[in-house]
DNA sequence: AATTGTATTCTACAAATGTAGAAGCATTGA
DNA sequence: TCAATGCTTCTACATTTGTAGAATACAATT
């Protein structure tokens, strides 16, 4: 399932802050905030797609993600890698590691993470 | 510049195989191939956006990318990371490294790449 | 109970995207 | 020369996405 940007953005809020009420979502938007009905529409569409659900507390709904962030991202991401790097993870990794946007410190951190992961798998 | 999927796909062909004639592009599409006019439309739109250019050989055009793959991907990609991982590279790397889609061999390779990159920067 | 504030649904519409037919033009092969 | 072929542009239209007004529903408050 690939979500349009506006819906994806809304999912971000839900993923980051967890179950939320409409007003929280509105608060989360930066100025200039969209009309509340706009957000309501997005919520509706996401419900229709089964990406979110809600729990009723009295008459207010607390929305929560059903679609998992990791799951969504993983699919998304694998598609991107496949497209851009011919499905070659190492080609991608190479690109990523040499990205100017990575600071030296981040690169070191990346190294640690990879090592940790390798060790963990050995077990 | 963010391209719609269909245009992005076309760019992939150009990025991968380099300057190409229309017929090559058509060949590159898997069955069921879209109508040639569909591809022509995409080429036109990409020209209008300045993402591709062409050279005339006689009366046929050889299309080539102007927008660089790395440049495009970098922007695209940073946006995605920013959204999903709160702009935290290490959070992303961690997710990436632990992804089940990475084989052990690929992980080893990643380690080498990171090391090589670190060494290179030391120079 | 009437008022007010807020959430929800319905409806609408503009812009972007995906897809392709029709027509025109140039080249090539009969 | 003329028909067939292939490319380009123009036009068109359905679908999806972004955005929001209008109407409605509910619930807390006065």
JSON list of N, CA, C and O in Angstrom, two decimals, chain B residues 50-108:
[
{"chain": "B", "resi": 50, "resn": "UNK", "atom": "N", "xyz": [12.61, 19.99, -17.61]},
{"chain": "B", "resi": 50, "resn": "UNK", "atom": "CA", "xyz": [14.06, 20.12, -17.68]},
{"chain": "B", "resi": 50, "resn": "UNK", "atom": "C", "xyz": [14.82, 18.92, -17.15]},
{"chain": "B", "resi": 50, "resn": "UNK", "atom": "O", "xyz": [16.02, 18.99, -16.91]},
{"chain": "B", "resi": 51, "resn": "UNK", "atom": "N", "xyz": [14.14, 17.82, -16.98]},
{"chain": "B", "resi": 51, "resn": "UNK", "atom": "CA", "xyz": [14.80, 16.63, -16.44]},
{"chain": "B", "resi": 51, "resn": "UNK", "atom": "C", "xyz": [15.56, 15.84, -17.50]},
{"chain": "B", "resi": 51, "resn": "UNK", "atom": "O", "xyz": [16.49, 15.10, -17.20]},
{"chain": "B", "resi": 52, "resn": "UNK", "atom": "N", "xyz": [15.15, 16.00, -18.71]},
{"chain": "B", "resi": 52, "resn": "UNK", "atom": "CA", "xyz": [15.87, 15.31, -19.80]},
{"chain": "B", "resi": 52, "resn": "UNK", "atom": "C", "xyz": [16.07, 16.26, -20.97]},
{"chain": "B", "resi": 52, "resn": "UNK", "atom": "O", "xyz": [15.43, 17.31, -21.06]},
{"chain": "B", "resi": 53, "resn": "UNK", "atom": "N", "xyz": [16.97, 15.89, -21.85]},
{"chain": "B", "resi": 53, "resn": "UNK", "atom": "CA", "xyz": [17.21, 16.65, -23.06]},
{"chain": "B", "resi": 53, "resn": "UNK", "atom": "C", "xyz": [17.38, 15.66, -24.18]},
{"chain": "B", "resi": 53, "resn": "UNK", "atom": "O", "xyz": [17.27, 14.45, -23.98]},
{"chain": "B", "resi": 54, "resn": "UNK", "atom": "N", "xyz": [17.65, 16.14, -25.37]},
{"chain": "B", "resi": 54, "resn": "UNK", "atom": "CA", "xyz": [17.89, 15.21, -26.47]},
{"chain": "B", "resi": 54, "resn": "UNK", "atom": "C", "xyz": [18.82, 15.84, -27.49]},
{"chain": "B", "resi": 54, "resn": "UNK", "atom": "O", "xyz": [19.05, 17.05, -27.50]},
{"chain": "B", "resi": 55, "resn": "UNK", "atom": "N", "xyz": [19.35, 14.96, -28.30]},
{"chain": "B", "resi": 55, "resn": "UNK", "atom": "CA", "xyz": [20.26, 15.35, -29.36]},
{"chain": "B", "resi": 55, "resn": "UNK", "atom": "C", "xyz": [19.63, 14.83, -30.64]},
{"chain": "B", "resi": 55, "resn": "UNK", "atom": "O", "xyz": [19.17, 13.69, -30.67]},
{"chain": "B", "resi": 56, "resn": "UNK", "atom": "N", "xyz": [19.63, 15.62, -31.63]},
{"chain": "B", "resi": 56, "resn": "UNK", "atom": "CA", "xyz": [19.04, 15.15, -32.89]},
{"chain": "B", "resi": 56, "resn": "UNK", "atom": "C", "xyz": [20.09, 14.48, -33.76]},
{"chain": "B", "resi": 56, "resn": "UNK", "atom": "O", "xyz": [21.15, 15.04, -34.01]},
{"chain": "B", "resi": 57, "resn": "UNK", "atom": "N", "xyz": [19.76, 13.27, -34.17]},
{"chain": "B", "resi": 57, "resn": "UNK", "atom": "CA", "xyz": [20.59, 12.59, -35.15]},
{"chain": "B", "resi": 57, "resn": "UNK", "atom": "C", "xyz": [19.70, 12.46, -36.36]},
{"chain": "B", "resi": 57, "resn": "UNK", "atom": "O", "xyz": [18.84, 11.59, -36.39]},
{"chain": "B", "resi": 58, "resn": "UNK", "atom": "N", "xyz": [19.91, 13.29, -37.34]},
{"chain": "B", "resi": 58, "resn": "UNK", "atom": "CA", "xyz": [18.98, 13.31, -38.45]},
{"chain": "B", "resi": 58, "resn": "UNK", "atom": "C", "xyz": [17.68, 13.78, -37.87]},
{"chain": "B", "resi": 58, "resn": "UNK", "atom": "O", "xyz": [17.62, 14.83, -37.25]},
{"chain": "B", "resi": 59, "resn": "UNK", "atom": "N", "xyz": [16.68, 12.96, -38.00]},
{"chain": "B", "resi": 59, "resn": "UNK", "atom": "CA", "xyz": [15.41, 13.40, -37.42]},
{"chain": "B", "resi": 59, "resn": "UNK", "atom": "C", "xyz": [15.02, 12.64, -36.17]},
{"chain": "B", "resi": 59, "resn": "UNK", "atom": "O", "xyz": [13.97, 12.89, -35.62]},
{"chain": "B", "resi": 60, "resn": "UNK", "atom": "N", "xyz": [15.84, 11.71, -35.76]},
{"chain": "B", "resi": 60, "resn": "UNK", "atom": "CA", "xyz": [15.49, 11.00, -34.54]},
{"chain": "B", "resi": 60, "resn": "UNK", "atom": "C", "xyz": [16.18, 11.64, -33.34]},
{"chain": "B", "resi": 60, "resn": "UNK", "atom": "O", "xyz": [17.26, 12.21, -33.47]},
{"chain": "B", "resi": 61, "resn": "UNK", "atom": "N", "xyz": [15.55, 11.53, -32.23]},
{"chain": "B", "resi": 61, "resn": "UNK", "atom": "CA", "xyz": [16.10, 12.15, -31.03]},
{"chain": "B", "resi": 61, "resn": "UNK", "atom": "C", "xyz": [16.67, 11.10, -30.11]},
{"chain": "B", "resi": 61, "resn": "UNK", "atom": "O", "xyz": [16.07, 10.05, -29.87]},
{"chain": "B", "resi": 62, "resn": "UNK", "atom": "N", "xyz": [17.81, 11.41, -29.62]},
{"chain": "B", "resi": 62, "resn": "UNK", "atom": "CA", "xyz": [18.39, 10.53, -28.61]},
{"chain": "B", "resi": 62, "resn": "UNK", "atom": "C", "xyz": [18.23, 11.26, -27.28]},
{"chain": "B", "resi": 62, "resn": "UNK", "atom": "O", "xyz": [18.82, 12.32, -27.09]},
{"chain": "B", "resi": 63, "resn": "UNK", "atom": "N", "xyz": [17.45, 10.69, -26.41]},
{"chain": "B", "resi": 63, "resn": "UNK", "atom": "CA", "xyz": [17.16, 11.33, -25.13]},
{"chain": "B", "resi": 63, "resn": "UNK", "atom": "C", "xyz": [18.23, 10.99, -24.10]},
{"chain": "B", "resi": 63, "resn": "UNK", "atom": "O", "xyz": [18.75, 9.88, -24.08]},
{"chain": "B", "resi": 64, "resn": "UNK", "atom": "N", "xyz": [18.48, 11.94, -23.29]},
{"chain": "B", "resi": 64, "resn": "UNK", "atom": "CA", "xyz": [19.45, 11.70, -22.21]},
{"chain": "B", "resi": 64, "resn": "UNK", "atom": "C", "xyz": [19.02, 12.46, -20.97]},
{"chain": "B", "resi": 64, "resn": "UNK", "atom": "O", "xyz": [18.39, 13.52, -21.07]},
{"chain": "B", "resi": 65, "resn": "UNK", "atom": "N", "xyz": [19.37, 11.92, -19.80]},
{"chain": "B", "resi": 65, "resn": "UNK", "atom": "CA", "xyz": [19.00, 12.60, -18.55]},
{"chain": "B", "resi": 65, "resn": "UNK", "atom": "C", "xyz": [19.81, 13.87, -18.35]},
{"chain": "B", "resi": 65, "resn": "UNK", "atom": "O", "xyz": [20.98, 13.93, -18.71]},
{"chain": "B", "resi": 66, "resn": "UNK", "atom": "N", "xyz": [19.18, 14.87, -17.82]},
{"chain": "B", "resi": 66, "resn": "UNK", "atom": "CA", "xyz": [19.90, 16.07, -17.42]},
{"chain": "B", "resi": 66, "resn": "UNK", "atom": "C", "xyz": [19.97, 16.03, -15.89]},
{"chain": "B", "resi": 66, "resn": "UNK", "atom": "O", "xyz": [21.00, 16.23, -15.30]},
{"chain": "B", "resi": 67, "resn": "UNK", "atom": "N", "xyz": [18.84, 15.73, -15.32]},
{"chain": "B", "resi": 67, "resn": "UNK", "atom": "CA", "xyz": [18.79, 15.54, -13.87]},
{"chain": "B", "resi": 67, "resn": "UNK", "atom": "C", "xyz": [19.63, 14.31, -13.51]},
{"chain": "B", "resi": 67, "resn": "UNK", "atom": "O", "xyz": [19.46, 13.24, -14.08]},
{"chain": "B", "resi": 68, "resn": "UNK", "atom": "N", "xyz": [20.54, 14.49, -12.58]},
{"chain": "B", "resi": 68, "resn": "UNK", "atom": "CA", "xyz": [21.42, 13.39, -12.18]},
{"chain": "B", "resi": 68, "resn": "UNK", "atom": "C", "xyz": [20.72, 12.45, -11.20]},
{"chain": "B", "resi": 68, "resn": "UNK", "atom": "O", "xyz": [20.05, 12.90, -10.28]},
{"chain": "B", "resi": 69, "resn": "UNK", "atom": "N", "xyz": [20.95, 11.20, -11.41]},
{"chain": "B", "resi": 69, "resn": "UNK", "atom": "CA", "xyz": [20.33, 10.20, -10.54]},
{"chain": "B", "resi": 69, "resn": "UNK", "atom": "C", "xyz": [20.71, 10.42, -9.07]},
{"chain": "B", "resi": 69, "resn": "UNK", "atom": "O", "xyz": [19.84, 10.39, -8.20]},
{"chain": "B", "resi": 70, "resn": "UNK", "atom": "N", "xyz": [21.96, 10.64, -8.84]},
{"chain": "B", "resi": 70, "resn": "UNK", "atom": "CA", "xyz": [22.41, 10.80, -7.45]},
{"chain": "B", "resi": 70, "resn": "UNK", "atom": "C", "xyz": [21.75, 12.02, -6.81]},
{"chain": "B", "resi": 70, "resn": "UNK", "atom": "O", "xyz": [21.35, 11.98, -5.65]},
{"chain": "B", "resi": 71, "resn": "UNK", "atom": "N", "xyz": [21.69, 13.05, -7.60]},
{"chain": "B", "resi": 71, "resn": "UNK", "atom": "CA", "xyz": [21.11, 14.28, -7.09]},
{"chain": "B", "resi": 71, "resn": "UNK", "atom": "C", "xyz": [19.64, 14.06, -6.73]},
{"chain": "B", "resi": 71, "resn": "UNK", "atom": "O", "xyz": [19.19, 14.40, -5.64]},
{"chain": "B", "resi": 72, "resn": "UNK", "atom": "N", "xyz": [18.96, 13.48, -7.67]},
{"chain": "B", "resi": 72, "resn": "UNK", "atom": "CA", "xyz": [17.54, 13.22, -7.46]},
{"chain": "B", "resi": 72, "resn": "UNK", "atom": "C", "xyz": [17.32, 12.31, -6.26]},
{"chain": "B", "resi": 72, "resn": "UNK", "atom": "O", "xyz": [16.52, 12.59, -5.38]},
{"chain": "B", "resi": 73, "resn": "UNK", "atom": "N", "xyz": [18.06, 11.23, -6.26]},
{"chain": "B", "resi": 73, "resn": "UNK", "atom": "CA", "xyz": [17.88, 10.25, -5.20]},
{"chain": "B", "resi": 73, "resn": "UNK", "atom": "C", "xyz": [18.20, 10.86, -3.84]},
{"chain": "B", "resi": 73, "resn": "UNK", "atom": "O", "xyz": [17.49, 10.63, -2.86]},
{"chain": "B", "resi": 74, "resn": "UNK", "atom": "N", "xyz": [19.26, 11.61, -3.82]},
{"chain": "B", "resi": 74, "resn": "UNK", "atom": "CA", "xyz": [19.71, 12.21, -2.58]},
{"chain": "B", "resi": 74, "resn": "UNK", "atom": "C", "xyz": [18.61, 13.06, -1.95]},
{"chain": "B", "resi": 74, "resn": "UNK", "atom": "O", "xyz": [18.30, 12.93, -0.78]},
{"chain": "B", "resi": 75, "resn": "UNK", "atom": "N", "xyz": [18.02, 13.89, -2.75]},
{"chain": "B", "resi": 75, "resn": "UNK", "atom": "CA", "xyz": [16.94, 14.75, -2.24]},
{"chain": "B", "resi": 75, "resn": "UNK", "atom": "C", "xyz": [15.78, 13.92, -1.75]},
{"chain": "B", "resi": 75, "resn": "UNK", "atom": "O", "xyz": [15.30, 14.05, -0.64]},
{"chain": "B", "resi": 76, "resn": "UNK", "atom": "N", "xyz": [15.33, 13.08, -2.63]},
{"chain": "B", "resi": 76, "resn": "UNK", "atom": "CA", "xyz": [14.23, 12.18, -2.41]},
{"chain": "B", "resi": 76, "resn": "UNK", "atom": "C", "xyz": [14.40, 11.45, -1.09]},
{"chain": "B", "resi": 76, "resn": "UNK", "atom": "O", "xyz": [13.57, 11.43, -0.22]},
{"chain": "B", "resi": 77, "resn": "UNK", "atom": "N", "xyz": [15.57, 10.87, -1.03]},
{"chain": "B", "resi": 77, "resn": "UNK", "atom": "CA", "xyz": [15.92, 9.98, 0.00]},
{"chain": "B", "resi": 77, "resn": "UNK", "atom": "C", "xyz": [16.03, 10.67, 1.34]},
{"chain": "B", "resi": 77, "resn": "UNK", "atom": "O", "xyz": [15.53, 10.20, 2.36]},
{"chain": "B", "resi": 78, "resn": "UNK", "atom": "N", "xyz": [16.67, 11.81, 1.32]},
{"chain": "B", "resi": 78, "resn": "UNK", "atom": "CA", "xyz": [16.79, 12.55, 2.57]},
{"chain": "B", "resi": 78, "resn": "UNK", "atom": "C", "xyz": [15.42, 12.93, 3.10]},
{"chain": "B", "resi": 78, "resn": "UNK", "atom": "O", "xyz": [15.19, 12.91, 4.31]},
{"chain": "B", "resi": 79, "resn": "UNK", "atom": "N", "xyz": [14.54, 13.25, 2.19]},
{"chain": "B", "resi": 79, "resn": "UNK", "atom": "CA", "xyz": [13.18, 13.56, 2.62]},
{"chain": "B", "resi": 79, "resn": "UNK", "atom": "C", "xyz": [12.54, 12.38, 3.30]},
{"chain": "B", "resi": 79, "resn": "UNK", "atom": "O", "xyz": [11.93, 12.51, 4.35]},
{"chain": "B", "resi": 80, "resn": "UNK", "atom": "N", "xyz": [12.71, 11.24, 2.71]},
{"chain": "B", "resi": 80, "resn": "UNK", "atom": "CA", "xyz": [12.10, 10.03, 3.26]},
{"chain": "B", "resi": 80, "resn": "UNK", "atom": "C", "xyz": [12.67, 9.72, 4.65]},
{"chain": "B", "resi": 80, "resn": "UNK", "atom": "O", "xyz": [11.93, 9.46, 5.59]},
{"chain": "B", "resi": 81, "resn": "UNK", "atom": "N", "xyz": [13.96, 9.79, 4.73]},
{"chain": "B", "resi": 81, "resn": "UNK", "atom": "CA", "xyz": [14.59, 9.54, 6.03]},
{"chain": "B", "resi": 81, "resn": "UNK", "atom": "C", "xyz": [14.11, 10.53, 7.08]},
{"chain": "B", "resi": 81, "resn": "UNK", "atom": "O", "xyz": [13.78, 10.18, 8.20]},
{"chain": "B", "resi": 82, "resn": "UNK", "atom": "N", "xyz": [14.12, 11.77, 6.66]},
{"chain": "B", "resi": 82, "resn": "UNK", "atom": "CA", "xyz": [13.71, 12.82, 7.59]},
{"chain": "B", "resi": 82, "resn": "UNK", "atom": "C", "xyz": [12.32, 12.49, 8.15]},
{"chain": "B", "resi": 82, "resn": "UNK", "atom": "O", "xyz": [12.08, 12.54, 9.34]},
{"chain": "B", "resi": 83, "resn": "UNK", "atom": "N", "xyz": [11.45, 12.13, 7.25]},
{"chain": "B", "resi": 83, "resn": "UNK", "atom": "CA", "xyz": [10.10, 11.83, 7.69]},
{"chain": "B", "resi": 83, "resn": "UNK", "atom": "C", "xyz": [10.01, 10.62, 8.59]},
{"chain": "B", "resi": 83, "resn": "UNK", "atom": "O", "xyz": [9.38, 10.65, 9.63]},
{"chain": "B", "resi": 84, "resn": "UNK", "atom": "N", "xyz": [10.65, 9.57, 8.18]},
{"chain": "B", "resi": 84, "resn": "UNK", "atom": "CA", "xyz": [10.45, 8.33, 8.91]},
{"chain": "B", "resi": 84, "resn": "UNK", "atom": "C", "xyz": [11.29, 8.17, 10.15]},
{"chain": "B", "resi": 84, "resn": "UNK", "atom": "O", "xyz": [10.94, 7.44, 11.05]},
{"chain": "B", "resi": 85, "resn": "UNK", "atom": "N", "xyz": [12.41, 8.82, 10.15]},
{"chain": "B", "resi": 85, "resn": "UNK", "atom": "CA", "xyz": [13.30, 8.62, 11.28]},
{"chain": "B", "resi": 85, "resn": "UNK", "atom": "C", "xyz": [13.69, 9.90, 11.97]},
{"chain": "B", "resi": 85, "resn": "UNK", "atom": "O", "xyz": [14.76, 10.01, 12.54]},
{"chain": "B", "resi": 86, "resn": "UNK", "atom": "N", "xyz": [12.79, 10.87, 11.87]},
{"chain": "B", "resi": 86, "resn": "UNK", "atom": "CA", "xyz": [13.05, 12.13, 12.56]},
{"chain": "B", "resi": 86, "resn": "UNK", "atom": "C", "xyz": [14.43, 12.67, 12.24]},
{"chain": "B", "resi": 86, "resn": "UNK", "atom": "O", "xyz": [15.10, 13.19, 13.11]},
{"chain": "B", "resi": 87, "resn": "UNK", "atom": "N", "xyz": [14.84, 12.48, 11.04]},
{"chain": "B", "resi": 87, "resn": "UNK", "atom": "CA", "xyz": [16.10, 13.04, 10.59]},
{"chain": "B", "resi": 87, "resn": "UNK", "atom": "C", "xyz": [17.30, 12.44, 11.34]},
{"chain": "B", "resi": 87, "resn": "UNK", "atom": "O", "xyz": [18.37, 13.02, 11.36]},
{"chain": "B", "resi": 88, "resn": "UNK", "atom": "N", "xyz": [17.10, 11.30, 11.90]},
{"chain": "B", "resi": 88, "resn": "UNK", "atom": "CA", "xyz": [18.19, 10.67, 12.61]},
{"chain": "B", "resi": 88, "resn": "UNK", "atom": "C", "xyz": [18.82, 9.58, 11.75]},
{"chain": "B", "resi": 88, "resn": "UNK", "atom": "O", "xyz": [18.23, 8.54, 11.51]},
{"chain": "B", "resi": 89, "resn": "UNK", "atom": "N", "xyz": [20.00, 9.86, 11.26]},
{"chain": "B", "resi": 89, "resn": "UNK", "atom": "CA", "xyz": [20.67, 8.90, 10.40]},
{"chain": "B", "resi": 89, "resn": "UNK", "atom": "C", "xyz": [20.91, 7.59, 11.11]},
{"chain": "B", "resi": 89, "resn": "UNK", "atom": "O", "xyz": [20.73, 6.51, 10.55]},
{"chain": "B", "resi": 90, "resn": "UNK", "atom": "N", "xyz": [21.27, 7.69, 12.36]},
{"chain": "B", "resi": 90, "resn": "UNK", "atom": "CA", "xyz": [21.59, 6.44, 13.05]},
{"chain": "B", "resi": 90, "resn": "UNK", "atom": "C", "xyz": [20.34, 5.59, 13.26]},
{"chain": "B", "resi": 90, "resn": "UNK", "atom": "O", "xyz": [20.39, 4.37, 13.16]},
{"chain": "B", "resi": 91, "resn": "UNK", "atom": "N", "xyz": [19.24, 6.27, 13.52]},
{"chain": "B", "resi": 91, "resn": "UNK", "atom": "CA", "xyz": [18.00, 5.51, 13.65]},
{"chain": "B", "resi": 91, "resn": "UNK", "atom": "C", "xyz": [17.73, 4.76, 12.34]},
{"chain": "B", "resi": 91, "resn": "UNK", "atom": "O", "xyz": [17.32, 3.60, 12.33]},
{"chain": "B", "resi": 92, "resn": "UNK", "atom": "N", "xyz": [17.96, 5.47, 11.26]},
{"chain": "B", "resi": 92, "resn": "UNK", "atom": "CA", "xyz": [17.74, 4.84, 9.97]},
{"chain": "B", "resi": 92, "resn": "UNK", "atom": "C", "xyz": [18.70, 3.69, 9.73]},
{"chain": "B", "resi": 92, "resn": "UNK", "atom": "O", "xyz": [18.32, 2.60, 9.33]},
{"chain": "B", "resi": 93, "resn": "UNK", "atom": "N", "xyz": [19.96, 3.96, 10.00]},
{"chain": "B", "resi": 93, "resn": "UNK", "atom": "CA", "xyz": [20.98, 2.94, 9.74]},
{"chain": "B", "resi": 93, "resn": "UNK", "atom": "C", "xyz": [20.68, 1.69, 10.54]},
{"chain": "B", "resi": 93, "resn": "UNK", "atom": "O", "xyz": [20.83, 0.57, 10.06]},
{"chain": "B", "resi": 94, "resn": "UNK", "atom": "N", "xyz": [20.24, 1.93, 11.73]},
{"chain": "B", "resi": 94, "resn": "UNK", "atom": "CA", "xyz": [19.92, 0.82, 12.60]},
{"chain": "B", "resi": 94, "resn": "UNK", "atom": "C", "xyz": [18.80, -0.01, 12.00]},
{"chain": "B", "resi": 94, "resn": "UNK", "atom": "O", "xyz": [18.86, -1.24, 11.93]},
{"chain": "B", "resi": 95, "resn": "UNK", "atom": "N", "xyz": [17.81, 0.68, 11.54]},
{"chain": "B", "resi": 95, "resn": "UNK", "atom": "CA", "xyz": [16.69, -0.01, 10.90]},
{"chain": "B", "resi": 95, "resn": "UNK", "atom": "C", "xyz": [17.17, -0.77, 9.68]},
{"chain": "B", "resi": 95, "resn": "UNK", "atom": "O", "xyz": [16.84, -1.93, 9.46]},
{"chain": "B", "resi": 96, "resn": "UNK", "atom": "N", "xyz": [17.98, -0.09, 8.92]},
{"chain": "B", "resi": 96, "resn": "UNK", "atom": "CA", "xyz": [18.47, -0.67, 7.69]},
{"chain": "B", "resi": 96, "resn": "UNK", "atom": "C", "xyz": [19.30, -1.92, 7.95]},
{"chain": "B", "resi": 96, "resn": "UNK", "atom": "O", "xyz": [19.10, -2.97, 7.33]},
{"chain": "B", "resi": 97, "resn": "UNK", "atom": "N", "xyz": [20.21, -1.80, 8.89]},
{"chain": "B", "resi": 97, "resn": "UNK", "atom": "CA", "xyz": [21.10, -2.92, 9.16]},
{"chain": "B", "resi": 97, "resn": "UNK", "atom": "C", "xyz": [20.37, -4.14, 9.72]},
{"chain": "B", "resi": 97, "resn": "UNK", "atom": "O", "xyz": [20.74, -5.28, 9.46]},
{"chain": "B", "resi": 98, "resn": "UNK", "atom": "N", "xyz": [19.32, -3.86, 10.45]},
{"chain": "B", "resi": 98, "resn": "UNK", "atom": "CA", "xyz": [18.62, -4.99, 11.05]},
{"chain": "B", "resi": 98, "resn": "UNK", "atom": "C", "xyz": [17.52, -5.54, 10.14]},
{"chain": "B", "resi": 98, "resn": "UNK", "atom": "O", "xyz": [16.86, -6.51, 10.46]},
{"chain": "B", "resi": 99, "resn": "UNK", "atom": "N", "xyz": [17.38, -4.91, 9.01]},
{"chain": "B", "resi": 99, "resn": "UNK", "atom": "CA", "xyz": [16.36, -5.35, 8.06]},
{"chain": "B", "resi": 99, "resn": "UNK", "atom": "C", "xyz": [16.59, -6.81, 7.68]},
{"chain": "B", "resi": 99, "resn": "UNK", "atom": "O", "xyz": [17.69, -7.24, 7.36]},
{"chain": "B", "resi": 100, "resn": "UNK", "atom": "N", "xyz": [15.53, -7.54, 7.72]},
{"chain": "B", "resi": 100, "resn": "UNK", "atom": "CA", "xyz": [15.65, -8.97, 7.41]},
{"chain": "B", "resi": 100, "resn": "UNK", "atom": "C", "xyz": [16.08, -9.19, 5.97]},
{"chain": "B", "resi": 100, "resn": "UNK", "atom": "O", "xyz": [16.51, -10.28, 5.59]},
{"chain": "B", "resi": 101, "resn": "UNK", "atom": "N", "xyz": [15.93, -8.14, 5.18]},
{"chain": "B", "resi": 101, "resn": "UNK", "atom": "CA", "xyz": [16.25, -8.32, 3.77]},
{"chain": "B", "resi": 101, "resn": "UNK", "atom": "C", "xyz": [17.75, -8.36, 3.49]},
{"chain": "B", "resi": 101, "resn": "UNK", "atom": "O", "xyz": [18.18, -8.72, 2.42]},
{"chain": "B", "resi": 102, "resn": "UNK", "atom": "N", "xyz": [18.52, -7.98, 4.48]},
{"chain": "B", "resi": 102, "resn": "UNK", "atom": "CA", "xyz": [19.96, -8.03, 4.28]},
{"chain": "B", "resi": 102, "resn": "UNK", "atom": "C", "xyz": [20.48, -9.42, 4.64]},
{"chain": "B", "resi": 102, "resn": "UNK", "atom": "O", "xyz": [20.22, -9.94, 5.71]},
{"chain": "B", "resi": 103, "resn": "UNK", "atom": "N", "xyz": [21.21, -10.00, 3.71]},
{"chain": "B", "resi": 103, "resn": "UNK", "atom": "CA", "xyz": [21.81, -11.29, 4.02]},
{"chain": "B", "resi": 103, "resn": "UNK", "atom": "C", "xyz": [23.07, -11.04, 4.83]},
{"chain": "B", "resi": 103, "resn": "UNK", "atom": "O", "xyz": [23.57, -9.91, 4.88]},
{"chain": "B", "resi": 104, "resn": "UNK", "atom": "N", "xyz": [23.59, -12.07, 5.43]},
{"chain": "B", "resi": 104, "resn": "UNK", "atom": "CA", "xyz": [24.80, -11.91, 6.20]},
{"chain": "B", "resi": 104, "resn": "UNK", "atom": "C", "xyz": [25.94, -11.40, 5.32]},
{"chain": "B", "resi": 104, "resn": "UNK", "atom": "O", "xyz": [26.73, -10.55, 5.72]},
{"chain": "B", "resi": 105, "resn": "UNK", "atom": "N", "xyz": [25.99, -11.94, 4.12]},
{"chain": "B", "resi": 105, "resn": "UNK", "atom": "CA", "xyz": [27.06, -11.53, 3.21]},
{"chain": "B", "resi": 105, "resn": "UNK", "atom": "C", "xyz": [26.96, -10.04, 2.89]},
{"chain": "B", "resi": 105, "resn": "UNK", "atom": "O", "xyz": [27.96, -9.34, 2.86]},
{"chain": "B", "resi": 106, "resn": "UNK", "atom": "N", "xyz": [25.73, -9.61, 2.70]},
{"chain": "B", "resi": 106, "resn": "UNK", "atom": "CA", "xyz": [25.55, -8.20, 2.38]},
{"chain": "B", "resi": 106, "resn": "UNK", "atom": "C", "xyz": [25.94, -7.31, 3.55]},
{"chain": "B", "resi": 106, "resn": "UNK", "atom": "O", "xyz": [26.49, -6.23, 3.38]},
{"chain": "B", "resi": 107, "resn": "UNK", "atom": "N", "xyz": [25.67, -7.84, 4.71]},
{"chain": "B", "resi": 107, "resn": "UNK", "atom": "CA", "xyz": [26.02, -7.08, 5.90]},
{"chain": "B", "resi": 107, "resn": "UNK", "atom": "C", "xyz": [27.53, -6.95, 6.02]},
{"chain": "B", "resi": 107, "resn": "UNK", "atom": "O", "xyz": [28.07, -5.88, 6.34]},
{"chain": "B", "resi": 108, "resn": "UNK", "atom": "N", "xyz": [28.22, -8.04, 5.71]},
{"chain": "B", "resi": 108, "resn": "UNK", "atom": "CA", "xyz": [29.68, -7.99, 5.72]},
{"chain": "B", "resi": 108, "resn": "UNK", "atom": "C", "xyz": [30.18, -6.97, 4.72]},
{"chain": "B", "resi": 108, "resn": "UNK", "atom": "O", "xyz": [31.10, -6.20, 4.98]}
]
